[in-house]
mmCIF file of C-alpha atoms in Angstrom:
data_model
loop_
_atom_site.group_PDB
_atom_site.id
_atom_site.type_symbol
_atom_site.label_atom_id
_atom_site.label_comp_id
_atom_site.label_asym_id
_atom_site.label_seq_id
_atom_site.Cartn_x
_atom_site.Cartn_y
_atom_site.Cartn_z
ATOM 1 C CA UNK A 1 37.155 144.100 -32.195
ATOM 2 C CA UNK A 2 36.663 140.414 -32.744
ATOM 3 C CA UNK A 3 37.431 138.008 -29.988
ATOM 4 C CA UNK A 4 39.618 135.263 -31.357
ATOM 5 C CA UNK A 5 40.378 132.073 -29.533
ATOM 6 C CA UNK A 6 43.696 130.389 -30.114
ATOM 7 C CA UNK A 7 43.462 127.235 -32.208
ATOM 8 C CA UNK A 8 43.813 124.019 -30.324
ATOM 9 C CA UNK A 9 47.110 122.332 -30.959
ATOM 10 C CA UNK A 10 46.927 119.398 -33.354
ATOM 11 C CA UNK A 11 47.064 116.054 -31.589
ATOM 12 C CA UNK A 12 50.416 114.398 -31.830
ATOM 13 C CA UNK A 13 50.729 110.815 -32.892
ATOM 14 C CA UNK A 14 51.729 108.534 -30.062
ATOM 15 C CA UNK A 15 55.341 107.601 -29.977
ATOM 16 C CA UNK A 16 55.975 104.112 -31.288
ATOM 17 C CA UNK A 17 56.381 101.541 -28.610
ATOM 18 C CA UNK A 18 59.890 100.287 -28.242
ATOM 19 C CA UNK A 19 60.122 96.590 -28.887
ATOM 20 C CA UNK A 20 61.467 94.795 -25.922
ATOM 21 C CA UNK A 21 64.610 92.902 -26.695
ATOM 22 C CA UNK A 22 63.850 89.255 -27.100
ATOM 23 C CA UNK A 23 65.604 86.983 -24.717
ATOM 24 C CA UNK A 24 65.814 83.224 -24.821
ATOM 25 C CA UNK A 25 65.198 81.692 -21.500
ATOM 26 C CA UNK A 26 68.195 79.615 -20.547
ATOM 27 C CA UNK A 27 67.543 75.931 -20.111
ATOM 28 C CA UNK A 28 67.712 74.772 -16.541
ATOM 29 C CA UNK A 29 71.040 73.156 -15.970
ATOM 30 C CA UNK A 30 71.148 69.710 -14.517
ATOM 31 C CA UNK A 31 72.800 69.390 -11.169
ATOM 32 C CA UNK A 32 76.219 67.848 -10.848
ATOM 33 C CA UNK A 33 74.772 64.963 -8.873
ATOM 34 C CA UNK A 34 72.293 64.191 -11.641
ATOM 35 C CA UNK A 35 75.031 64.143 -14.280
ATOM 36 C CA UNK A 36 77.249 61.941 -12.145
ATOM 37 C CA UNK A 37 74.360 59.573 -11.461
ATOM 38 C CA UNK A 38 73.598 59.223 -15.152
ATOM 39 C CA UNK A 39 77.266 58.594 -15.927
ATOM 40 C CA UNK A 40 77.519 55.935 -13.216
ATOM 41 C CA UNK A 41 74.405 54.200 -14.520
ATOM 42 C CA UNK A 42 75.767 54.108 -18.074
ATOM 43 C CA UNK A 43 79.487 53.504 -17.564
ATOM 44 C CA UNK A 44 79.824 52.267 -13.984
ATOM 45 C CA UNK A 45 79.963 48.616 -15.045
ATOM 46 C CA UNK A 46 82.852 49.377 -17.415
ATOM 47 C CA UNK A 47 84.822 50.936 -14.562
ATOM 48 C CA UNK A 48 84.152 47.888 -12.389
ATOM 49 C CA UNK A 49 85.150 45.554 -15.224
ATOM 50 C CA UNK A 50 88.446 47.341 -15.834
ATOM 51 C CA UNK A 51 89.191 47.387 -12.092
ATOM 52 C CA UNK A 52 88.555 43.644 -11.740
ATOM 53 C CA UNK A 53 90.703 42.886 -14.801
ATOM 54 C CA UNK A 54 93.545 45.043 -13.481
ATOM 55 C CA UNK A 55 93.531 43.441 -10.028
ATOM 56 C CA UNK A 56 93.211 39.917 -11.437
ATOM 57 C CA UNK A 57 96.130 40.503 -13.803
ATOM 58 C CA UNK A 58 98.404 41.335 -10.863
ATOM 59 C CA UNK A 59 97.204 38.486 -8.645
ATOM 60 C CA UNK A 60 97.091 35.766 -11.306
ATOM 61 C CA UNK A 61 99.703 36.157 -14.070
ATOM 62 C CA UNK A 62 97.962 33.557 -16.251
ATOM 63 C CA UNK A 63 94.803 35.647 -16.270
ATOM 64 C CA UNK A 64 96.355 38.313 -18.494
ATOM 65 C CA UNK A 65 97.579 35.818 -21.093
ATOM 66 C CA UNK A 66 96.223 36.030 -24.623
ATOM 67 C CA UNK A 67 95.035 32.423 -24.582
ATOM 68 C CA UNK A 68 92.984 33.059 -21.441
ATOM 69 C CA UNK A 69 91.476 36.206 -22.965
ATOM 70 C CA UNK A 70 90.443 34.245 -26.042
ATOM 71 C CA UNK A 71 88.862 31.538 -23.911
ATOM 72 C CA UNK A 72 86.928 34.050 -21.803
ATOM 73 C CA UNK A 73 85.595 35.961 -24.801
ATOM 74 C CA UNK A 74 84.571 32.810 -26.683
ATOM 75 C CA UNK A 75 82.638 31.550 -23.668
ATOM 76 C CA UNK A 76 81.024 34.972 -23.253
ATOM 77 C CA UNK A 77 80.029 35.338 -26.909
ATOM 78 C CA UNK A 78 77.070 32.944 -26.685
ATOM 79 C CA UNK A 79 75.596 34.639 -23.618
ATOM 80 C CA UNK A 80 76.277 38.020 -25.240
ATOM 81 C CA UNK A 81 74.153 37.166 -28.287
ATOM 82 C CA UNK A 82 71.285 36.027 -26.056
ATOM 83 C CA UNK A 83 71.641 39.104 -23.817
ATOM 84 C CA UNK A 84 71.483 41.376 -26.862
ATOM 85 C CA UNK A 85 67.948 40.210 -27.599
ATOM 86 C CA UNK A 86 67.080 40.425 -23.908
ATOM 87 C CA UNK A 87 68.230 44.058 -23.855
ATOM 88 C CA UNK A 88 65.770 45.032 -26.569
ATOM 89 C CA UNK A 89 62.959 43.220 -24.757
ATOM 90 C CA UNK A 90 63.667 44.776 -21.355
ATOM 91 C CA UNK A 91 63.936 48.286 -22.815
ATOM 92 C CA UNK A 92 60.309 47.909 -23.937
ATOM 93 C CA UNK A 93 59.338 46.993 -20.366
ATOM 94 C CA UNK A 94 59.054 43.246 -21.047
ATOM 95 C CA UNK A 95 60.919 40.086 -20.112
ATOM 96 C CA UNK A 96 61.778 36.872 -21.956
ATOM 97 C CA UNK A 97 62.224 33.809 -19.757
ATOM 98 C CA UNK A 98 62.249 31.366 -22.672
ATOM 99 C CA UNK A 99 65.707 32.183 -24.064
ATOM 100 C CA UNK A 100 67.545 29.467 -22.129
ATOM 101 C CA UNK A 101 65.324 26.680 -23.431
ATOM 102 C CA UNK A 102 65.278 28.225 -26.920
ATOM 103 C CA UNK A 103 69.086 28.336 -26.836
ATOM 104 C CA UNK A 104 69.272 24.609 -26.061
ATOM 105 C CA UNK A 105 66.607 23.757 -28.654
ATOM 106 C CA UNK A 106 68.440 25.767 -31.302
ATOM 107 C CA UNK A 107 71.639 23.841 -30.624
ATOM 108 C CA UNK A 108 69.973 20.442 -30.954
ATOM 109 C CA UNK A 109 68.122 21.429 -34.135
ATOM 110 C CA UNK A 110 71.329 22.795 -35.657
ATOM 111 C CA UNK A 111 73.257 19.599 -34.902
ATOM 112 C CA UNK A 112 70.426 17.480 -36.312
ATOM 113 C CA UNK A 113 70.139 19.566 -39.498
ATOM 114 C CA UNK A 114 73.903 19.804 -40.042
ATOM 115 C CA UNK A 115 73.842 16.455 -41.858
ATOM 116 C CA UNK A 116 72.178 18.316 -44.760
ATOM 117 C CA UNK A 117 74.773 21.064 -44.919
ATOM 118 C CA UNK A 118 75.696 24.496 -43.619
ATOM 119 C CA UNK A 119 72.566 26.363 -44.682
ATOM 120 C CA UNK A 120 70.212 23.789 -43.188
ATOM 121 C CA UNK A 121 72.123 23.849 -39.892
ATOM 122 C CA UNK A 122 71.493 27.586 -39.629
ATOM 123 C CA UNK A 123 68.086 27.843 -41.295
ATOM 124 C CA UNK A 124 66.235 25.213 -39.234
ATOM 125 C CA UNK A 125 67.034 26.583 -35.732
ATOM 126 C CA UNK A 126 66.476 30.170 -36.819
ATOM 127 C CA UNK A 127 63.045 29.374 -38.255
ATOM 128 C CA UNK A 128 61.873 27.326 -35.255
ATOM 129 C CA UNK A 129 63.310 29.640 -32.589
ATOM 130 C CA UNK A 130 62.142 32.738 -34.443
ATOM 131 C CA UNK A 131 58.647 31.218 -34.568
ATOM 132 C CA UNK A 132 58.717 30.740 -30.782
ATOM 133 C CA UNK A 133 59.673 34.395 -30.378
ATOM 134 C CA UNK A 134 56.906 35.382 -32.783
ATOM 135 C CA UNK A 135 54.349 33.476 -30.695
ATOM 136 C CA UNK A 136 55.596 35.288 -27.594
ATOM 137 C CA UNK A 137 55.227 38.638 -29.310
ATOM 138 C CA UNK A 138 51.741 37.938 -30.677
ATOM 139 C CA UNK A 139 50.393 36.768 -27.319
ATOM 140 C CA UNK A 140 51.925 39.730 -25.483
ATOM 141 C CA UNK A 141 51.145 42.460 -28.032
ATOM 142 C CA UNK A 142 47.840 41.281 -29.485
ATOM 143 C CA UNK A 143 46.287 39.304 -26.638
ATOM 144 C CA UNK A 144 47.652 41.672 -23.944
ATOM 145 C CA UNK A 145 48.991 38.794 -21.875
ATOM 146 C CA UNK A 146 51.695 39.288 -19.255
ATOM 147 C CA UNK A 147 55.222 38.731 -20.636
ATOM 148 C CA UNK A 148 56.218 36.767 -17.535
ATOM 149 C CA UNK A 149 53.419 34.217 -17.991
ATOM 150 C CA UNK A 150 53.774 33.911 -21.767
ATOM 151 C CA UNK A 151 57.532 33.419 -21.812
ATOM 152 C CA UNK A 152 57.390 31.051 -18.834
ATOM 153 C CA UNK A 153 54.962 28.903 -20.827
ATOM 154 C CA UNK A 154 57.207 28.922 -23.904
ATOM 155 C CA UNK A 155 60.194 28.104 -21.686
ATOM 156 C CA UNK A 156 58.442 24.891 -20.673
ATOM 157 C CA UNK A 157 57.213 24.249 -24.224
ATOM 158 C CA UNK A 158 60.668 24.655 -25.781
ATOM 159 C CA UNK A 159 62.255 22.392 -23.171
ATOM 160 C CA UNK A 160 59.523 19.827 -23.790
ATOM 161 C CA UNK A 161 60.130 19.969 -27.547
ATOM 162 C CA UNK A 162 63.838 19.475 -26.888
ATOM 163 C CA UNK A 163 63.269 16.390 -24.733
ATOM 164 C CA UNK A 164 60.762 14.908 -27.167
ATOM 165 C CA UNK A 165 63.126 15.447 -30.094
ATOM 166 C CA UNK A 166 66.041 13.749 -28.300
ATOM 167 C CA UNK A 167 64.082 10.860 -26.670
ATOM 168 C CA UNK A 168 64.357 12.409 -23.200
ATOM 169 C CA UNK A 169 68.004 13.234 -23.819
ATOM 170 C CA UNK A 170 68.998 9.711 -24.838
ATOM 171 C CA UNK A 171 69.842 10.756 -28.418
ATOM 172 C CA UNK A 172 72.693 13.146 -29.103
ATOM 173 C CA UNK A 173 73.032 14.547 -32.606
ATOM 174 C CA UNK A 174 76.590 15.105 -33.795
ATOM 175 C CA UNK A 175 77.919 17.728 -36.194
ATOM 176 C CA UNK A 176 79.983 16.166 -39.026
ATOM 177 C CA UNK A 177 83.689 16.721 -38.520
ATOM 178 C CA UNK A 178 85.490 19.120 -40.858
ATOM 179 C CA UNK A 179 82.151 20.507 -42.056
ATOM 180 C CA UNK A 180 81.653 24.179 -42.819
ATOM 181 C CA UNK A 181 79.180 24.417 -39.941
ATOM 182 C CA UNK A 182 81.713 23.025 -37.438
ATOM 183 C CA UNK A 183 84.229 25.549 -38.746
ATOM 184 C CA UNK A 184 81.770 28.335 -37.921
ATOM 185 C CA UNK A 185 82.021 27.477 -34.224
ATOM 186 C CA UNK A 186 85.641 26.354 -34.052
ATOM 187 C CA UNK A 187 87.412 28.480 -36.653
ATOM 188 C CA UNK A 188 89.146 31.770 -35.979
ATOM 189 C CA UNK A 189 90.577 34.883 -37.573
ATOM 190 C CA UNK A 190 93.860 36.194 -36.106
ATOM 191 C CA UNK A 191 93.296 33.903 -33.158
ATOM 192 C CA UNK A 192 89.805 35.165 -32.343
ATOM 193 C CA UNK A 193 86.993 32.701 -32.884
ATOM 194 C CA UNK A 194 84.156 33.290 -35.295
ATOM 195 C CA UNK A 195 81.580 33.410 -32.443
ATOM 196 C CA UNK A 196 83.421 36.420 -31.010
ATOM 197 C CA UNK A 197 83.401 38.241 -34.334
ATOM 198 C CA UNK A 198 79.730 37.408 -34.927
ATOM 199 C CA UNK A 199 78.794 38.683 -31.457
ATOM 200 C CA UNK A 200 80.713 41.938 -31.996
ATOM 201 C CA UNK A 201 79.075 42.450 -35.385
ATOM 202 C CA UNK A 202 75.630 41.885 -33.897
ATOM 203 C CA UNK A 203 76.313 44.308 -31.047
ATOM 204 C CA UNK A 204 77.476 46.922 -33.536
ATOM 205 C CA UNK A 205 74.289 46.470 -35.555
ATOM 206 C CA UNK A 206 72.219 46.533 -32.363
ATOM 207 C CA UNK A 207 73.821 49.802 -31.260
ATOM 208 C CA UNK A 208 73.040 51.424 -34.590
ATOM 209 C CA UNK A 209 69.491 50.067 -34.484
ATOM 210 C CA UNK A 210 68.897 51.414 -31.003
ATOM 211 C CA UNK A 211 70.478 54.851 -31.401
ATOM 212 C CA UNK A 212 70.179 55.749 -35.085
ATOM 213 C CA UNK A 213 66.784 54.469 -36.219
ATOM 214 C CA UNK A 214 63.177 55.358 -35.514
ATOM 215 C CA UNK A 215 62.581 51.756 -34.469
ATOM 216 C CA UNK A 216 65.160 52.138 -31.722
ATOM 217 C CA UNK A 217 63.558 55.326 -30.447
ATOM 218 C CA UNK A 218 60.193 53.594 -30.441
ATOM 219 C CA UNK A 219 61.598 50.919 -28.124
ATOM 220 C CA UNK A 220 62.256 53.538 -25.443
ATOM 221 C CA UNK A 221 58.792 55.079 -25.880
ATOM 222 C CA UNK A 222 56.609 51.957 -25.588
ATOM 223 C CA UNK A 223 57.799 50.979 -22.111
ATOM 224 C CA UNK A 224 55.230 53.214 -20.442
ATOM 225 C CA UNK A 225 51.580 53.452 -21.330
ATOM 226 C CA UNK A 226 50.800 51.524 -24.503
ATOM 227 C CA UNK A 227 47.652 53.586 -25.017
ATOM 228 C CA UNK A 228 49.580 56.865 -24.827
ATOM 229 C CA UNK A 229 52.211 55.560 -27.229
ATOM 230 C CA UNK A 230 49.500 54.438 -29.644
ATOM 231 C CA UNK A 231 47.867 57.898 -29.528
ATOM 232 C CA UNK A 232 51.251 59.334 -30.461
ATOM 233 C CA UNK A 233 51.149 57.225 -33.613
ATOM 234 C CA UNK A 234 53.771 54.706 -32.538
ATOM 235 C CA UNK A 235 53.427 51.096 -33.755
ATOM 236 C CA UNK A 236 53.382 49.601 -30.264
ATOM 237 C CA UNK A 237 52.091 46.135 -31.122
ATOM 238 C CA UNK A 238 54.373 45.720 -34.118
ATOM 239 C CA UNK A 239 57.385 46.844 -32.095
ATOM 240 C CA UNK A 240 56.750 44.323 -29.326
ATOM 241 C CA UNK A 241 56.234 41.514 -31.833
ATOM 242 C CA UNK A 242 59.521 42.385 -33.521
ATOM 243 C CA UNK A 243 61.605 42.506 -30.332
ATOM 244 C CA UNK A 244 60.344 39.138 -29.077
ATOM 245 C CA UNK A 245 60.921 37.618 -32.518
ATOM 246 C CA UNK A 246 64.458 39.036 -32.521
ATOM 247 C CA UNK A 247 65.028 37.624 -29.043
ATOM 248 C CA UNK A 248 64.013 34.153 -30.231
ATOM 249 C CA UNK A 249 66.159 34.430 -33.366
ATOM 250 C CA UNK A 250 69.242 35.513 -31.418
ATOM 251 C CA UNK A 251 68.800 32.768 -28.823
ATOM 252 C CA UNK A 252 68.479 30.197 -31.616
ATOM 253 C CA UNK A 253 71.565 31.581 -33.369
ATOM 254 C CA UNK A 254 73.601 31.422 -30.154
ATOM 255 C CA UNK A 255 72.489 27.825 -29.632
ATOM 256 C CA UNK A 256 73.482 26.912 -33.189
ATOM 257 C CA UNK A 257 76.938 28.475 -32.748
ATOM 258 C CA UNK A 258 77.390 26.630 -29.473
ATOM 259 C CA UNK A 259 76.491 23.327 -31.173
ATOM 260 C CA UNK A 260 79.018 24.070 -33.924
ATOM 261 C CA UNK A 261 81.697 24.693 -31.321
ATOM 262 C CA UNK A 262 80.892 21.535 -29.329
ATOM 263 C CA UNK A 263 80.248 19.461 -32.490
ATOM 264 C CA UNK A 264 77.040 18.154 -30.927
ATOM 265 C CA UNK A 265 73.612 19.187 -29.743
ATOM 266 C CA UNK A 266 73.880 19.036 -25.951
ATOM 267 C CA UNK A 267 70.516 18.867 -24.202
ATOM 268 C CA UNK A 268 71.567 20.042 -20.739
ATOM 269 C CA UNK A 269 72.848 23.484 -21.788
ATOM 270 C CA UNK A 270 70.873 26.678 -21.323
ATOM 271 C CA UNK A 271 69.475 25.863 -17.877
ATOM 272 C CA UNK A 272 69.299 29.184 -16.041
ATOM 273 C CA UNK A 273 70.725 31.064 -19.016
ATOM 274 C CA UNK A 274 67.753 33.432 -19.017
ATOM 275 C CA UNK A 275 68.730 34.563 -15.516
ATOM 276 C CA UNK A 276 72.337 35.123 -16.586
ATOM 277 C CA UNK A 277 71.132 37.182 -19.550
ATOM 278 C CA UNK A 278 68.834 39.277 -17.358
ATOM 279 C CA UNK A 279 71.664 39.784 -14.846
ATOM 280 C CA UNK A 280 74.068 40.933 -17.563
ATOM 281 C CA UNK A 281 71.496 43.361 -18.977
ATOM 282 C CA UNK A 282 70.632 44.871 -15.594
ATOM 283 C CA UNK A 283 74.264 45.039 -14.459
ATOM 284 C CA UNK A 284 74.967 46.845 -17.725
ATOM 285 C CA UNK A 285 72.640 49.680 -16.709
ATOM 286 C CA UNK A 286 69.345 48.796 -18.396
ATOM 287 C CA UNK A 287 66.403 49.455 -16.095
ATOM 288 C CA UNK A 288 64.153 46.481 -15.391
ATOM 289 C CA UNK A 289 61.122 48.760 -15.746
ATOM 290 C CA UNK A 290 62.282 49.668 -19.255
ATOM 291 C CA UNK A 291 62.764 53.001 -20.964
ATOM 292 C CA UNK A 292 66.539 53.237 -20.424
ATOM 293 C CA UNK A 293 69.462 51.103 -21.435
ATOM 294 C CA UNK A 294 72.338 50.639 -23.835
ATOM 295 C CA UNK A 295 73.825 47.909 -25.977
ATOM 296 C CA UNK A 296 77.386 48.651 -24.864
ATOM 297 C CA UNK A 297 76.395 48.377 -21.198
ATOM 298 C CA UNK A 298 75.063 44.870 -21.811
ATOM 299 C CA UNK A 299 78.354 43.888 -23.441
ATOM 300 C CA UNK A 300 80.307 45.087 -20.396
ATOM 301 C CA UNK A 301 77.885 43.238 -18.115
ATOM 302 C CA UNK A 302 78.396 39.983 -20.013
ATOM 303 C CA UNK A 303 82.175 40.367 -19.894
ATOM 304 C CA UNK A 304 82.067 41.121 -16.165
ATOM 305 C CA UNK A 305 80.169 37.899 -15.477
ATOM 306 C CA UNK A 306 82.597 35.957 -17.685
ATOM 307 C CA UNK A 307 85.615 37.455 -15.918
ATOM 308 C CA UNK A 308 84.151 36.566 -12.528
ATOM 309 C CA UNK A 309 83.640 32.962 -13.648
ATOM 310 C CA UNK A 310 87.198 32.807 -14.972
ATOM 311 C CA UNK A 311 88.572 34.199 -11.711
ATOM 312 C CA UNK A 312 86.742 31.502 -9.772
ATOM 313 C CA UNK A 313 88.375 28.934 -12.041
ATOM 314 C CA UNK A 314 91.757 30.596 -11.472
ATOM 315 C CA UNK A 315 91.368 30.327 -7.712
ATOM 316 C CA UNK A 316 90.822 26.600 -8.032
ATOM 317 C CA UNK A 317 89.554 25.973 -4.510
ATOM 318 C CA UNK A 318 86.098 27.375 -5.341
ATOM 319 C CA UNK A 319 83.507 25.625 -7.477
ATOM 320 C CA UNK A 320 81.332 27.224 -10.139
ATOM 321 C CA UNK A 321 78.401 27.706 -7.780
ATOM 322 C CA UNK A 322 80.199 30.683 -6.293
ATOM 323 C CA UNK A 323 79.705 32.466 -9.593
ATOM 324 C CA UNK A 324 75.969 32.536 -8.935
ATOM 325 C CA UNK A 325 76.588 33.968 -5.477
ATOM 326 C CA UNK A 326 78.836 36.733 -6.807
ATOM 327 C CA UNK A 327 76.530 37.456 -9.757
ATOM 328 C CA UNK A 328 73.544 37.683 -7.437
ATOM 329 C CA UNK A 329 75.442 40.059 -5.176
ATOM 330 C CA UNK A 330 76.353 42.277 -8.117
ATOM 331 C CA UNK A 331 72.732 42.245 -9.291
ATOM 332 C CA UNK A 332 71.399 43.317 -5.892
ATOM 333 C CA UNK A 333 73.926 46.146 -5.646
ATOM 334 C CA UNK A 334 73.127 47.377 -9.162
ATOM 335 C CA UNK A 335 69.347 47.298 -8.678
ATOM 336 C CA UNK A 336 69.610 49.184 -5.369
ATOM 337 C CA UNK A 337 71.933 51.718 -7.011
ATOM 338 C CA UNK A 338 69.521 52.179 -9.902
ATOM 339 C CA UNK A 339 66.640 52.908 -7.541
ATOM 340 C CA UNK A 340 68.746 55.384 -5.600
ATOM 341 C CA UNK A 341 69.980 57.153 -8.729
ATOM 342 C CA UNK A 342 66.476 57.331 -10.202
ATOM 343 C CA UNK A 343 65.131 58.807 -6.959
ATOM 344 C CA UNK A 344 67.936 61.360 -6.761
ATOM 345 C CA UNK A 345 67.321 62.493 -10.367
ATOM 346 C CA UNK A 346 63.621 63.010 -9.623
ATOM 347 C CA UNK A 347 64.413 65.232 -6.652
ATOM 348 C CA UNK A 348 66.997 67.386 -8.503
#
């Protein structure tokens, strides 16, 4: 009888591993305080502006009149054009102190060139003022000089050119009456002056440039480390040159429009205008360290400063120096609020 051993069972194939269901990790939600802080930084100035307008309309009936609104917006349009260029500069982490002197120089050059026609009155100030902005950009981007020092030097240089061109202010160039250039500053459409419409068109183009183009996104990226931005392939130097050139061009354009409105090239305008432009930009929510800001916020900041000045005029018993006091107070409050909001967002 043969001994037989049972055959070993055949090995079974291992059961296939069940694939774990894939899950997408939810993004961490921002806290309510962070969202509110961001909203206040972006739209807080608009809320303040509307509140001031509402209160002023009840206290002073003439404030809400259409004629007063036209006067306020026309006065604000020149500062708005200058502040638009300043916004682009500050977003990159820079500063442009020369815009006040460039504004005055542009006005004098426009009045002087207006005797040769409309195109000359616009072309000459834009070329000269754009060249000043180009020099600022080249020295800052290529020579790595501090924006504060460079633009302070061009502030003095532009004011010196202005005084030399006008014989220390003794010569005032007049814009020919009934000329097309004078109409550019004094004419209107539906009661709103051409400077207002030009400023709105420029702000619309600036908003599209900042939010819808790669150039605009580059502005936000270059405010930090230039070396890191360069390693990312961003044209840091070219971007800085362009924004300072644009700042000079816009300041020159605003000066030319102001000369067309006044029918003369006034030499004493623009003193301290760079500080007003910086105040409007910062009040509008743009960080002085760069990297954050909006075109619309700057517009609301300009209008808020203009409304404050108009209210001081409505009161009558206060002189214009109180505008500087109020504007400085607003600026301090906004800067402190920005630091607090930035700190709270870092901790949430």
